[in-house]
Short mmCIF file of C-alpha atoms and ligand atoms in Angstrom, two decimals:
data_model
loop_
_atom_site.label_atom_id
_atom_site.label_comp_id
_atom_site.label_asym_id
_atom_site.label_seq_id
_atom_site.Cartn_x
_atom_site.Cartn_y
_atom_site.Cartn_z
CA MET A 1 25.24 -8.50 -14.86
CA ALA A 2 24.05 -10.85 -12.09
CA LEU A 3 25.10 -8.44 -9.61
CA ILE A 4 23.24 -5.63 -10.88
CA LEU A 5 20.19 -7.49 -11.22
CA LEU A 6 20.48 -8.80 -7.20
CA PHE A 7 21.48 -5.76 -6.18
CA SER A 8 17.88 -4.28 -7.79
CA ILE A 9 16.16 -7.13 -6.39
CA ILE A 10 17.00 -6.26 -2.99
CA CYS A 11 16.69 -2.66 -2.90
CA LEU A 12 13.42 -2.68 -4.75
CA SER A 13 11.05 -5.54 -4.54
CA HIS A 14 9.41 -4.77 -0.86
CA PRO A 15 7.15 -2.49 -0.31
CA GLN A 16 8.56 0.69 1.82
CA ILE A 17 7.53 3.29 4.12
CA GLU A 18 8.54 6.70 4.26
CA LEU A 19 8.35 9.19 7.28
CA HIS A 20 10.97 12.11 6.73
CA VAL A 21 10.16 13.71 3.46
CA HIS A 22 9.91 17.63 2.64
CA LEU A 23 7.17 18.47 0.17
CA ASP A 24 8.87 21.63 -0.94
CA GLY A 25 12.10 19.30 -1.30
CA ALA A 26 10.73 17.02 -3.49
CA ILE A 27 9.18 19.30 -6.63
CA ARG A 28 9.35 17.96 -10.07
CA VAL A 29 11.64 20.25 -11.82
CA GLN A 30 9.47 20.30 -14.61
CA THR A 31 6.82 21.26 -12.52
CA ILE A 32 8.66 24.50 -11.36
CA LEU A 33 9.67 25.04 -15.16
CA ASP A 34 6.15 24.80 -16.24
CA VAL A 35 4.69 27.22 -13.51
CA ALA A 36 7.33 29.94 -13.95
CA ARG A 37 6.09 29.74 -17.53
CA ARG A 38 2.30 29.91 -16.64
CA ARG A 39 3.13 32.56 -14.00
CA GLY A 40 5.49 34.80 -16.39
CA ILE A 41 8.41 33.92 -13.82
CA SER A 42 11.60 34.31 -15.27
CA LEU A 43 14.12 31.69 -13.90
CA PRO A 44 17.92 31.54 -14.60
CA ALA A 45 17.42 28.34 -16.93
CA ASP A 46 14.51 27.09 -19.05
CA THR A 47 15.59 23.91 -19.53
CA VAL A 48 14.97 20.80 -16.74
CA GLU A 49 18.93 19.93 -16.81
CA GLU A 50 20.06 23.28 -16.28
CA MET A 51 17.39 23.96 -13.95
CA THR A 52 18.53 20.87 -12.01
CA GLN A 53 22.22 21.95 -12.09
CA ILE A 54 20.82 25.35 -10.53
CA ILE A 55 18.92 23.72 -7.87
CA ILE A 56 20.89 20.51 -6.48
CA VAL A 57 23.61 20.12 -4.12
CA GLN A 58 26.16 17.66 -5.52
CA LYS A 59 29.08 17.86 -2.90
CA PRO A 60 28.79 18.06 1.31
CA ALA A 61 27.65 21.95 1.86
CA SER A 62 26.76 23.09 5.02
CA LEU A 63 23.18 23.26 6.30
CA THR A 64 22.57 27.16 5.50
CA GLU A 65 23.92 26.82 2.05
CA PHE A 66 21.46 24.14 1.46
CA LEU A 67 18.79 25.62 3.22
CA GLY A 68 19.70 28.88 0.48
CA LYS A 69 18.84 26.26 -2.28
CA PHE A 70 14.97 26.69 -1.63
CA ALA A 71 15.43 30.02 -2.62
CA GLU A 72 15.68 29.21 -6.27
CA TYR A 73 12.20 28.33 -7.00
CA MET A 74 9.97 28.35 -3.64
CA HIS A 75 8.79 31.75 -5.11
CA VAL A 76 7.74 29.89 -7.87
CA VAL A 77 4.74 27.54 -6.35
CA ALA A 78 4.34 29.57 -3.28
CA GLY A 79 1.11 31.66 -3.61
CA ASP A 80 -0.55 29.64 -6.44
CA ARG A 81 -3.49 27.38 -5.92
CA GLU A 82 -2.76 25.18 -8.95
CA ALA A 83 0.86 24.78 -8.17
CA ILE A 84 0.50 24.16 -4.74
CA LYS A 85 -2.04 21.29 -5.27
CA ARG A 86 -0.30 19.81 -7.92
CA ILE A 87 3.32 19.62 -6.26
CA ALA A 88 1.26 17.63 -3.69
CA TYR A 89 -0.55 15.03 -6.32
CA GLU A 90 2.80 14.52 -8.23
CA PHE A 91 4.54 13.86 -4.79
CA VAL A 92 1.82 11.04 -4.06
CA GLU A 93 2.65 9.75 -7.76
CA ASP A 94 6.66 10.13 -7.28
CA LYS A 95 6.65 8.04 -4.44
CA ALA A 96 4.03 5.29 -5.82
CA LYS A 97 6.46 4.81 -8.69
CA GLU A 98 9.23 4.22 -5.85
CA GLY A 99 7.14 1.17 -4.00
CA VAL A 100 6.43 3.49 -1.27
CA ILE A 101 2.63 2.35 0.09
CA TYR A 102 2.72 5.12 3.15
CA VAL A 103 4.17 8.00 3.34
CA GLU A 104 4.25 11.00 5.67
CA VAL A 105 5.16 14.16 3.96
CA ARG A 106 5.99 17.31 5.89
CA TYR A 107 6.22 21.09 5.20
CA SER A 108 5.69 24.48 6.23
CA PRO A 109 2.38 26.13 5.17
CA HIS A 110 3.66 29.62 5.82
CA PHE A 111 6.52 29.12 2.98
CA LEU A 112 4.03 28.73 0.39
CA ALA A 113 1.25 30.91 1.59
CA ASN A 114 1.42 35.07 0.35
CA THR A 115 -0.91 36.33 3.04
CA GLN A 116 -1.58 36.25 6.91
CA VAL A 117 2.21 35.54 7.26
CA ASP A 118 4.60 37.85 8.69
CA PRO A 119 6.97 38.43 6.85
CA ILE A 120 5.19 37.14 3.75
CA PRO A 121 8.10 34.48 2.67
CA TRP A 122 10.36 34.53 -1.06
CA ASN A 123 9.58 37.98 -1.69
CA GLN A 124 5.98 37.83 -2.93
CA GLU A 125 3.76 40.51 -3.47
CA GLU A 126 0.96 39.81 -0.84
CA GLY A 127 -1.72 38.03 -2.31
CA ASP A 128 -4.88 35.71 -0.94
CA ILE A 129 -3.73 32.27 -0.09
CA SER A 130 -3.02 32.04 3.87
CA PRO A 131 -1.30 29.22 5.29
CA ASP A 132 -4.72 27.68 6.23
CA GLU A 133 -5.46 27.54 2.39
CA VAL A 134 -2.66 26.08 1.96
CA VAL A 135 -3.03 23.42 4.20
CA HIS A 136 -6.52 22.45 2.17
CA LEU A 137 -4.82 22.85 -1.21
CA VAL A 138 -2.10 20.14 -0.24
CA ASN A 139 -4.70 17.76 1.08
CA GLU A 140 -6.66 18.05 -1.91
CA GLY A 141 -3.86 17.25 -4.18
CA LEU A 142 -2.61 14.47 -1.43
CA LYS A 143 -6.15 13.06 -1.57
CA GLU A 144 -6.70 13.10 -5.38
CA GLY A 145 -2.93 11.66 -5.53
CA GLU A 146 -4.01 8.05 -2.84
CA ARG A 147 -7.14 7.53 -5.00
CA ALA A 148 -5.33 7.87 -8.30
CA PHE A 149 -2.30 5.90 -7.03
CA ASN A 150 -3.53 3.83 -4.43
CA ILE A 151 -1.03 4.41 -1.80
CA LYS A 152 -1.65 6.34 1.68
CA ALA A 153 -0.18 9.68 2.45
CA ARG A 154 -0.49 12.06 5.31
CA SER A 155 1.27 15.07 6.28
CA ILE A 156 3.22 17.09 9.19
CA LEU A 157 2.67 20.51 9.29
CA CYS A 158 6.39 22.23 10.35
CA CYS A 159 7.11 24.80 12.66
CA MET A 160 10.30 27.05 11.24
CA ARG A 161 13.24 27.43 14.21
CA HIS A 162 13.71 31.05 12.93
CA LYS A 163 10.10 31.62 13.07
CA PRO A 164 8.48 30.78 16.55
CA ASN A 165 6.12 33.55 16.20
CA TRP A 166 4.35 31.09 13.09
CA SER A 167 4.55 28.23 16.05
CA MET A 168 0.88 28.44 17.81
CA GLU A 169 -0.79 28.93 14.13
CA VAL A 170 1.12 25.43 12.86
CA VAL A 171 -0.34 23.73 15.79
CA GLU A 172 -3.77 25.34 15.56
CA LEU A 173 -3.74 24.09 11.69
CA CYS A 174 -2.73 20.51 13.05
CA LYS A 175 -5.72 20.68 15.24
CA LYS A 176 -8.39 22.23 12.31
CA TYR A 177 -7.03 19.64 9.90
CA HIS A 178 -6.50 16.47 11.84
CA GLN A 179 -9.18 14.57 10.30
CA GLU A 180 -8.16 15.49 6.76
CA GLY A 181 -5.02 13.96 6.89
CA VAL A 182 -2.60 16.25 8.81
CA VAL A 183 -1.28 13.91 11.75
CA ALA A 184 1.66 15.67 13.26
CA ILE A 185 3.84 18.67 14.24
CA ASP A 186 7.50 19.19 13.55
CA LEU A 187 10.33 21.92 14.12
CA ALA A 188 12.31 22.58 11.17
CA GLY A 189 15.09 24.75 9.98
CA ASP A 190 18.67 25.99 10.61
CA GLU A 191 19.67 23.86 13.59
CA SER A 192 22.19 26.44 13.86
CA LEU A 193 19.92 28.24 15.49
CA ASN A 194 19.40 26.94 18.87
CA SER A 195 15.94 28.02 19.15
CA GLU A 196 13.73 24.78 20.24
CA ALA A 197 13.33 26.44 23.88
CA CYS A 198 11.90 29.25 22.26
CA PRO A 199 8.66 30.03 24.57
CA GLY A 200 7.05 30.06 20.75
CA HIS A 201 7.76 26.39 19.99
CA ARG A 202 7.79 24.82 23.45
CA LYS A 203 3.73 26.49 23.71
CA ALA A 204 2.89 24.86 20.19
CA TYR A 205 4.16 21.45 21.42
CA GLU A 206 2.83 21.60 24.75
CA GLU A 207 -0.82 22.38 23.14
CA ALA A 208 0.06 19.27 20.50
CA VAL A 209 0.58 17.34 23.59
CA ARG A 210 -2.88 18.63 25.43
CA CYS A 211 -4.72 17.68 22.08
CA GLY A 212 -3.21 14.33 21.17
CA ILE A 213 -1.21 15.46 18.14
CA HIS A 214 1.73 13.49 17.23
CA ARG A 215 5.23 15.35 17.61
CA THR A 216 8.53 15.00 15.38
CA VAL A 217 11.36 17.14 15.71
CA HIS A 218 14.86 18.19 13.78
CA ALA A 219 16.77 18.02 16.73
CA GLY A 220 17.78 14.96 18.98
CA GLU A 221 18.41 17.52 21.69
CA ALA A 222 14.93 18.96 22.01
CA VAL A 223 13.44 15.36 21.87
CA GLU A 224 12.94 16.00 25.85
CA VAL A 225 11.99 19.81 26.03
CA LEU A 226 9.44 19.32 23.22
CA LYS A 227 8.37 15.64 24.53
CA ALA A 228 8.80 14.69 20.48
CA GLU A 229 7.97 10.88 19.63
CA ARG A 230 10.08 10.55 17.06
CA VAL A 231 13.39 12.54 16.15
CA GLY A 232 14.48 13.80 12.48
CA HIS A 233 18.00 12.42 11.85
CA GLY A 234 19.50 12.48 15.47
CA TYR A 235 22.76 11.28 14.77
CA ARG A 236 23.92 14.12 17.34
CA THR A 237 22.71 12.02 19.91
CA LEU A 238 25.52 9.53 19.62
CA GLU A 239 27.70 12.24 20.74
CA ASP A 240 25.89 11.99 24.57
CA GLN A 241 25.99 8.71 25.15
CA GLY A 242 23.77 9.03 28.15
CA LEU A 243 20.81 10.66 25.72
CA TYR A 244 21.12 8.02 23.53
CA LYS A 245 21.29 5.08 25.94
CA LYS A 246 18.08 6.98 27.27
CA LEU A 247 16.38 7.25 23.79
CA LEU A 248 17.37 3.54 22.95
CA ALA A 249 15.53 2.32 26.07
CA GLN A 250 12.63 4.64 25.01
CA ASN A 251 12.60 2.69 21.74
CA MET A 252 12.93 6.28 20.20
CA HIS A 253 12.40 6.60 16.53
CA PHE A 254 15.34 8.11 14.75
CA GLU A 255 14.23 9.60 10.49
CA VAL A 256 17.53 8.67 9.07
CA CYS A 257 18.30 10.20 6.12
CA PRO A 258 21.71 8.86 4.66
CA ILE A 259 22.04 10.80 1.55
CA SER A 260 20.91 14.17 2.85
CA SER A 261 23.09 13.54 6.21
CA LYS A 262 26.26 13.65 3.40
CA LEU A 263 25.38 16.67 1.62
CA THR A 264 24.42 18.81 4.43
CA GLY A 265 27.30 18.37 5.90
CA ALA A 266 25.41 16.67 9.51
CA CYS A 267 27.68 13.49 8.90
CA ASP A 268 31.00 12.28 8.19
CA PRO A 269 30.88 12.15 4.11
CA ASP A 270 32.64 8.81 4.47
CA PHE A 271 29.25 6.39 4.33
CA THR A 272 31.36 3.56 6.07
CA LYS A 273 31.13 5.74 8.81
CA HIS A 274 27.40 6.82 9.13
CA PRO A 275 26.05 6.95 12.45
CA VAL A 276 23.21 4.43 11.17
CA ILE A 277 25.63 1.79 11.24
CA THR A 278 25.90 2.21 15.18
CA PHE A 279 21.78 2.31 15.11
CA ARG A 280 21.73 -0.84 12.99
CA LYS A 281 24.23 -2.75 15.29
CA ASP A 282 22.03 -1.44 18.55
CA LYS A 283 18.76 -2.75 16.93
CA ALA A 284 17.74 0.69 17.43
CA ASN A 285 14.35 1.94 15.92
CA TYR A 286 14.90 3.77 12.77
CA SER A 287 13.52 4.31 9.09
CA LEU A 288 15.20 5.38 6.02
CA ASN A 289 14.31 8.22 4.37
CA THR A 290 14.97 10.77 1.37
CA ASP A 291 14.41 14.33 3.12
CA ASP A 292 14.82 16.29 0.06
CA PRO A 293 15.38 14.44 -3.18
CA LEU A 294 15.23 17.01 -5.42
CA ILE A 295 17.84 18.88 -3.91
CA PHE A 296 19.76 15.81 -3.21
CA ASN A 297 19.13 14.49 -6.84
CA SER A 298 18.23 11.36 -5.17
CA THR A 299 15.23 8.89 -4.73
CA LEU A 300 14.47 6.25 -1.90
CA HIS A 301 15.96 3.56 -4.04
CA LEU A 302 19.28 5.36 -3.61
CA ASP A 303 19.40 5.67 0.09
CA TYR A 304 18.30 2.10 0.14
CA CYS A 305 21.06 1.22 -2.06
CA THR A 306 23.66 3.43 -0.19
CA ALA A 307 22.99 1.64 2.84
CA GLN A 308 23.47 -1.68 1.26
CA LYS A 309 26.46 -0.73 -0.57
CA TYR A 310 28.18 1.12 2.21
CA MET A 311 26.59 0.16 5.47
CA GLY A 312 26.45 -3.54 5.51
CA PHE A 313 22.44 -3.57 5.18
CA THR A 314 20.84 -6.86 4.59
CA GLU A 315 17.25 -7.61 2.95
CA GLU A 316 16.73 -8.91 6.58
CA GLU A 317 17.12 -5.21 7.79
CA PHE A 318 15.57 -3.52 5.19
CA LYS A 319 12.37 -5.70 6.45
CA ARG A 320 13.05 -4.72 10.11
CA VAL A 321 13.38 -0.92 9.11
CA ASN A 322 10.14 -0.68 7.51
CA ILE A 323 8.49 -2.64 10.41
CA ASN A 324 9.49 -0.50 12.63
CA SER A 325 8.50 2.78 10.54
CA ALA A 326 5.20 1.07 10.28
CA GLN A 327 4.98 0.79 14.07
CA SER A 328 6.43 4.41 14.62
CA CYS A 329 4.21 6.03 11.85
CA PHE A 330 1.44 8.33 12.95
CA LEU A 331 -1.62 6.75 11.90
CA PRO A 332 -4.32 5.78 14.27
CA ASP A 333 -3.94 2.30 15.75
CA LYS A 334 -6.21 0.43 13.39
CA GLU A 335 -4.60 1.95 10.29
CA LYS A 336 -1.24 1.31 11.40
CA LYS A 337 -2.32 -2.31 12.28
CA ASP A 338 -3.58 -2.43 8.56
CA LEU A 339 -0.17 -1.14 7.22
CA LEU A 340 1.78 -3.76 9.28
CA ASN A 341 -0.35 -6.53 7.86
CA LYS A 342 0.43 -5.62 4.61
CA LEU A 343 4.09 -5.46 5.39
CA TYR A 344 4.14 -8.76 6.95
CA GLU A 345 2.16 -10.22 4.08
CA ALA A 346 4.61 -8.92 1.20
CA TYR A 347 7.61 -10.11 3.25
CA GLY A 348 6.15 -13.56 3.81
CA MET A 349 6.39 -13.33 7.40
CA VAL A 350 2.46 -14.24 7.56
CA GLN A 351 0.90 -17.71 6.44
CA SER A 352 -2.40 -17.21 4.56
CA THR A 353 -5.36 -17.11 6.85
CA ALA A 354 -7.46 -17.85 3.32
CA PHE A 355 -8.71 -21.60 3.61
ZN1 ZN B 1 14.36 17.03 7.14
#
């Protein structure tokens, strides 16, 4: 009993920052069912329990298999104004409940659209929601969530590896909505496609550099080609010691997602051999994140507890992780400083200045 209590205190007592989570991988199953019912879309199950079993990955799968899970439900929310706004709003609520005070959530605007996107994803009929309107709707949902739940939420727009022809539009949307909560560009999708050098992606990232748009990328190998400031996962950089040492020296930020890395087959399923243990020993700059909590049936709390239970993480290291996360987030300097001060205060690292 005492042990359980101690365990939950360490995992939960401090405010957290999350930098790598996909909006379309963080939807409530109940919402998928509600929207399907309203739109008259039939699903293979009609209870949360049954639908959850269909969507989640329970044992290590290939990344390609994992990406196939999105096809179970994306056609329900894509192309529906109310649903797109609702998933953004509910996302903020869920993060606030987990104790997150600042989150950067990412998604592909094209994957939620049903017009001005080629091809129209998820076998949808053509409609009237463009990728541009998707960004507007998500921004609205996030903003309403911020007001209701008193946390800060920003977004990152994803280019997709297999769609280099979407990437210039993605960077243009980053520019257009820069003042309305969009803070960066990402490259996501199936990493077995070695496409980061595609001219479409490269040009988009060059334009991002030119316009001061922040950049992260799902692939350590592409950090230099795409001039990324953070790397999603990045475990494989350990296989190239030269690159790894260079990234360490640059203080490159690794967005680590423990449970995701096991269930997508990115790492050895034995958590005691996880690459983040090397990152921790080397005092690397990294965050802990959920990636796709819907598909992994997980929470940020579970990722932290996994790190504590199997990877030797202490409360001190959790503090260091979150301070590094705040320092590597894509907020403007002033807001970043405020966020850091909030953490220092919550972690008892500053004397009160009130006298
Ligand atoms: Zn990801």
